[in-house]
Structure formats: structure tokens, C-alpha cells
mmCIF file of C-alpha atoms in Angstrom:
data_model
loop_
_atom_site.group_PDB
_atom_site.id
_atom_site.type_symbol
_atom_site.label_atom_id
_atom_site.label_comp_id
_atom_site.label_asym_id
_atom_site.label_seq_id
_atom_site.Cartn_x
_atom_site.Cartn_y
_atom_site.Cartn_z
ATOM 1 C CA THR A 426 16.466 0.352 3.638
ATOM 2 C CA VAL A 427 14.405 3.536 3.623
ATOM 3 C CA VAL A 428 15.451 6.411 5.861
ATOM 4 C CA ARG A 429 14.315 9.958 6.464
ATOM 5 C CA ARG A 430 17.436 11.975 7.039
ATOM 6 C CA ASP A 431 19.124 9.966 9.851
ATOM 7 C CA ALA A 432 16.158 7.926 11.081
ATOM 8 C CA ALA A 433 14.581 4.759 9.719
ATOM 9 C CA LEU A 434 11.123 5.261 8.274
ATOM 10 C CA ALA A 435 8.453 2.581 8.696
ATOM 11 C CA GLY A 436 5.295 2.434 6.617
ATOM 12 C CA VAL A 437 6.875 3.273 3.260
ATOM 13 C CA ALA A 438 5.498 1.345 0.280
ATOM 14 C CA VAL A 439 8.271 0.054 -1.993
ATOM 15 C CA TRP A 440 8.074 -1.652 -5.367
ATOM 16 C CA LEU A 441 10.021 -2.280 -8.539
ATOM 17 C CA GLU A 442 9.254 -0.760 -11.920
ATOM 18 C CA GLY A 443 10.517 -2.151 -15.210
ATOM 19 C CA ILE A 444 10.169 -5.797 -14.226
ATOM 20 C CA ALA A 445 8.274 -8.015 -16.675
ATOM 21 C CA ALA A 446 8.924 -11.539 -15.388
ATOM 22 C CA GLY A 447 9.871 -13.362 -12.237
ATOM 23 C CA LYS A 448 8.149 -15.213 -9.446
ATOM 24 C CA ALA A 449 4.480 -16.145 -9.493
ATOM 25 C CA PHE A 450 1.789 -14.173 -7.723
ATOM 26 C CA PRO A 451 1.113 -15.390 -4.172
ATOM 27 C CA GLU A 452 -1.745 -17.835 -3.682
ATOM 28 C CA ALA A 453 -3.234 -15.729 -0.871
ATOM 29 C CA ARG A 454 -5.174 -13.053 -2.722
ATOM 30 C CA ARG A 455 -7.264 -11.603 0.116
ATOM 31 C CA HIS A 456 -5.805 -8.495 1.700
ATOM 32 C CA PRO A 457 -7.333 -7.306 4.997
ATOM 33 C CA VAL A 458 -7.836 -3.762 6.261
ATOM 34 C CA THR A 459 -9.552 -3.464 9.638
ATOM 35 C CA LEU A 460 -11.482 -0.614 11.216
ATOM 36 C CA THR A 461 -10.968 -0.895 14.957
ATOM 37 C CA ARG A 462 -11.104 1.740 17.688
ATOM 38 C CA CYS A 463 -11.742 4.462 15.095
ATOM 39 C CA ALA A 464 -8.577 3.671 13.111
ATOM 40 C CA LEU A 465 -7.766 1.723 9.955
ATOM 41 C CA THR A 466 -4.975 -0.867 10.115
ATOM 42 C CA PRO A 467 -2.630 -1.334 8.529
ATOM 43 C CA ARG A 468 -2.019 2.318 7.728
ATOM 44 C CA VAL A 469 -0.164 1.300 4.540
ATOM 45 C CA LEU A 470 -0.764 -1.929 2.636
ATOM 46 C CA ALA A 471 1.154 -2.931 -0.514
ATOM 47 C CA VAL A 472 -0.253 -5.712 -2.696
ATOM 48 C CA PRO A 473 0.022 -7.173 -6.182
ATOM 49 C CA ALA A 474 -2.846 -6.363 -8.569
ATOM 50 C CA GLY A 475 -5.846 -8.659 -8.557
ATOM 51 C CA GLY A 476 -7.334 -10.288 -5.530
ATOM 52 C CA THR A 477 -9.761 -8.877 -3.009
ATOM 53 C CA LEU A 478 -9.486 -6.113 -0.447
ATOM 54 C CA ASN A 479 -11.373 -7.334 2.638
ATOM 55 C CA VAL A 480 -12.462 -4.321 4.662
ATOM 56 C CA ARG A 481 -13.617 -5.386 8.123
ATOM 57 C CA THR A 482 -14.964 -3.501 11.090
ATOM 58 C CA GLU A 483 -14.610 -4.424 14.735
ATOM 59 C CA ASP A 484 -16.367 -1.242 15.875
ATOM 60 C CA ALA A 485 -20.069 -1.400 16.728
ATOM 61 C CA TYR A 486 -21.153 1.803 15.005
ATOM 62 C CA ALA A 487 -22.084 2.840 11.496
ATOM 63 C CA ALA A 488 -19.151 3.916 9.324
ATOM 64 C CA ARG A 489 -18.679 4.767 5.679
ATOM 65 C CA LEU A 490 -15.440 4.788 3.696
ATOM 66 C CA ARG A 491 -14.486 5.910 0.228
ATOM 67 C CA VAL A 492 -11.807 4.180 -1.808
ATOM 68 C CA VAL A 493 -10.185 6.929 -3.888
ATOM 69 C CA ARG A 494 -7.731 6.382 -6.775
ATOM 70 C CA TRP A 495 -4.764 8.794 -6.698
ATOM 71 C CA PRO A 496 -3.845 11.245 -8.035
ATOM 72 C CA GLU A 497 -7.084 11.835 -9.960
ATOM 73 C CA GLY A 498 -9.274 11.642 -6.840
ATOM 74 C CA ARG A 499 -11.858 9.313 -8.408
ATOM 75 C CA VAL A 500 -14.023 7.345 -5.945
ATOM 76 C CA ILE A 501 -14.014 3.684 -7.023
ATOM 77 C CA ALA A 502 -15.881 2.138 -4.051
ATOM 78 C CA ALA A 503 -17.785 3.277 -0.979
ATOM 79 C CA PRO A 504 -18.199 0.488 1.592
ATOM 80 C CA ARG A 505 -20.699 1.194 4.371
ATOM 81 C CA PHE A 506 -20.580 -0.623 7.712
ATOM 82 C CA THR A 507 -23.492 -1.038 10.067
ATOM 83 C CA ASP A 508 -22.183 -3.320 12.831
ATOM 84 C CA ALA A 509 -19.123 -4.964 14.385
ATOM 85 C CA GLY A 510 -17.814 -8.073 12.643
ATOM 86 C CA GLN A 511 -18.977 -7.027 9.195
ATOM 87 C CA VAL A 512 -16.594 -7.775 6.287
ATOM 88 C CA ILE A 513 -17.044 -6.071 2.931
ATOM 89 C CA PRO A 514 -15.053 -7.702 0.122
ATOM 90 C CA GLU A 515 -14.007 -5.251 -2.590
ATOM 91 C CA ASP A 516 -12.799 -7.327 -5.527
ATOM 92 C CA ARG A 517 -12.625 -4.612 -8.207
ATOM 93 C CA VAL A 518 -10.510 -1.992 -6.422
ATOM 94 C CA LEU A 519 -7.266 -3.978 -6.798
ATOM 95 C CA GLU A 520 -7.625 -4.577 -10.547
ATOM 96 C CA ALA A 521 -5.259 -1.807 -11.706
ATOM 97 C CA PRO A 522 -1.871 -0.697 -10.343
ATOM 98 C CA GLY A 523 -1.736 2.603 -8.487
ATOM 99 C CA VAL A 524 -2.184 4.277 -5.115
ATOM 100 C CA LEU A 525 -5.538 4.058 -3.347
ATOM 101 C CA GLU A 526 -6.622 6.086 -0.351
ATOM 102 C CA LEU A 527 -9.195 4.653 2.044
ATOM 103 C CA ARG A 528 -10.830 7.784 3.353
ATOM 104 C CA GLY A 529 -13.465 8.032 6.058
ATOM 105 C CA GLU A 530 -16.648 9.785 5.101
ATOM 106 C CA ALA A 531 -18.157 9.104 8.501
ATOM 107 C CA PRO A 532 -15.969 9.440 10.588
ATOM 108 C CA ALA A 533 -13.901 11.840 8.484
ATOM 109 C CA TRP A 534 -10.481 11.309 10.110
ATOM 110 C CA LEU A 535 -10.053 7.695 8.959
ATOM 111 C CA ARG A 536 -7.177 7.182 6.510
ATOM 112 C CA ALA A 537 -5.240 4.243 5.121
ATOM 113 C CA TRP A 538 -3.338 3.679 1.885
ATOM 114 C CA VAL A 539 -3.157 0.707 -0.482
ATOM 115 C CA VAL A 540 -0.408 0.583 -3.107
ATOM 116 C CA VAL A 541 -1.186 -1.850 -5.932
ATOM 117 C CA ALA A 542 1.647 -3.122 -8.159
ATOM 118 C CA PRO A 543 1.337 -5.134 -11.395
ATOM 119 C CA HIS A 544 3.609 -7.864 -9.961
ATOM 120 C CA PRO A 545 4.503 -9.439 -6.594
ATOM 121 C CA TYR A 546 7.609 -7.268 -6.024
ATOM 122 C CA VAL A 547 5.910 -4.851 -3.640
ATOM 123 C CA GLY A 548 6.042 -4.369 0.126
ATOM 124 C CA VAL A 549 6.080 -1.984 3.096
ATOM 125 C CA THR A 550 9.089 -1.083 5.232
ATOM 126 C CA ASP A 551 9.190 -2.480 8.756
ATOM 127 C CA ASP A 552 9.855 -0.518 11.970
ATOM 128 C CA GLY A 553 13.561 -0.398 11.092
ATOM 129 C CA GLY A 554 12.865 0.968 7.598
ATOM 130 C CA ARG A 555 13.885 -2.338 6.001
ATOM 131 C CA PHE A 556 12.314 -4.258 3.122
ATOM 132 C CA ALA A 557 13.304 -7.224 0.953
ATOM 133 C CA PHE A 558 12.122 -8.820 -2.273
ATOM 134 C CA ASP A 559 12.975 -12.422 -3.072
ATOM 135 C CA GLY A 560 13.137 -14.081 -6.466
ATOM 136 C CA VAL A 561 13.993 -10.921 -8.437
ATOM 137 C CA PRO A 562 15.549 -11.890 -11.783
ATOM 138 C CA PRO A 563 18.904 -10.316 -12.671
ATOM 139 C CA GLY A 564 18.574 -6.955 -14.371
ATOM 140 C CA SER A 565 18.251 -3.212 -13.900
ATOM 141 C CA TYR A 566 15.064 -1.736 -12.435
ATOM 142 C CA ARG A 567 13.642 1.391 -10.808
ATOM 143 C CA LEU A 568 12.984 1.033 -7.103
ATOM 144 C CA VAL A 569 10.114 3.295 -6.025
ATOM 145 C CA ALA A 570 9.537 4.313 -2.409
ATOM 146 C CA TRP A 571 6.278 6.098 -1.582
ATOM 147 C CA HIS A 572 5.193 7.692 1.701
ATOM 148 C CA GLU A 573 1.857 9.408 2.343
ATOM 149 C CA ARG A 574 3.558 12.559 3.653
ATOM 150 C CA PHE A 575 6.922 12.642 1.884
ATOM 151 C CA GLY A 576 5.822 11.480 -1.570
ATOM 152 C CA ARG A 577 7.665 9.380 -4.110
ATOM 153 C CA VAL A 578 11.394 8.745 -4.526
ATOM 154 C CA GLU A 579 12.889 6.620 -7.312
ATOM 155 C CA ARG A 580 16.258 4.967 -7.384
ATOM 156 C CA GLY A 581 17.998 2.762 -9.951
ATOM 157 C CA VAL A 582 18.913 -0.712 -8.750
ATOM 158 C CA THR A 583 20.759 -3.529 -10.482
ATOM 159 C CA VAL A 584 20.242 -7.113 -9.357
ATOM 160 C CA ALA A 585 23.325 -9.233 -9.972
ATOM 161 C CA PRO A 586 23.174 -12.783 -11.385
ATOM 162 C CA ASN A 587 23.573 -14.157 -7.849
ATOM 163 C CA GLY A 588 20.303 -12.361 -6.998
ATOM 164 C CA ALA A 589 21.696 -10.081 -4.298
ATOM 165 C CA SER A 590 21.521 -6.309 -4.255
ATOM 166 C CA THR A 591 21.364 -3.681 -1.515
ATOM 167 C CA VAL A 592 19.963 -0.193 -1.872
ATOM 168 C CA ASP A 593 19.440 2.639 0.597
ATOM 169 C CA VAL A 594 16.774 5.238 -0.145
ATOM 170 C CA VAL A 595 16.535 8.589 1.620
ATOM 171 C CA ILE A 596 13.054 10.093 1.571
ATOM 172 C CA GLY A 597 11.622 13.377 2.798
ATOM 173 C CA GLY A 598 14.228 16.023 2.184
ATOM 174 C CA GLY A 599 17.429 14.041 2.013
ATOM 175 C CA GLY A 600 17.398 13.209 -1.682
ATOM 176 C CA ALA A 601 18.014 9.797 -3.160
#
């Protein structure tokens, strides 16, 4: 569970570091982001490396985005939309782990985030601040929680041989 002080925090990307084996990558390797009503959804997407980011527009106006790799600020793609219903597949942007910002060039206020992990143990907290990973092999790992405003928090977690472990992470001023 991820919380900010005393409230649950949705939209936090979470993943494990230090994991080298485990479950297979999911078969579904297309990850959608949609531009609709001048907003990108989902706001935060967490995916395993590889696959394709499908950027789609439902708005009937021209728009241009930049996909920027953080923290270096390097633009790695710049999809341009011209009409509603258009889908632009970006198959190279998910090749390497890291944090990507989808930033509107026109219109400038558009923002969304894609966190890419080198394995399938990655997700986003729900409205209650909860997340879960299944199939994690026993061992000790670093759990990373990342939020666009509050940054990155790391926490050690040990998964027991029975596969169950619970961890609470406080982000944004409360420590870990």
C-alpha cells in the first residue's frame, strides 16, 4: 500500500529492483495511452520493457506529443496526430527501463508518465493506494514507488517461501 501521510495515494508506479528471474512476460505487449478531451489517459502507466506503446487520439484536432526519457530530458519520439481515431504505434520507446514523460507540444498542458521495468513486476496503485505482484520468487528486493510530484521512495522487502509479503510505503514527506 502506498500512502501520503494519512491518505491513500493513487497513480503511484511501483516496481521491484534486484529481481532476476520469475514469471514470464505477459503475452499482451501493446500498451494504450489515449488523448481524449484534451487529456492523456492513463496519467501513469507502468509496463515491462519491450512491446509497443499505442498512442491514440479521440480528439478531432491536430496534436503533437514528445516522448521524453527522464531524467536526461532526451526526446525519443514525437508522434503527431491529425484526426480523431488515429493510432500511432511507438515500438522503440519501451525498449529500455526508465521513466518516460509524454509531454504535449501542441497543446502544451498534456502530460502522462510511462514507467518501464526490465521485468513484469511493475504496476500502478489503485484508488485505495494498493498494488500487488503475483509470482514473485522468494528473496529480498528493493520496492520502488515513484510519483510524478513526490518523487521516488525505496523500501526493502523480503518475500517468504510461501510467496506472501506485505509492505506499506509512505511517500511525499512521511518517509519510508
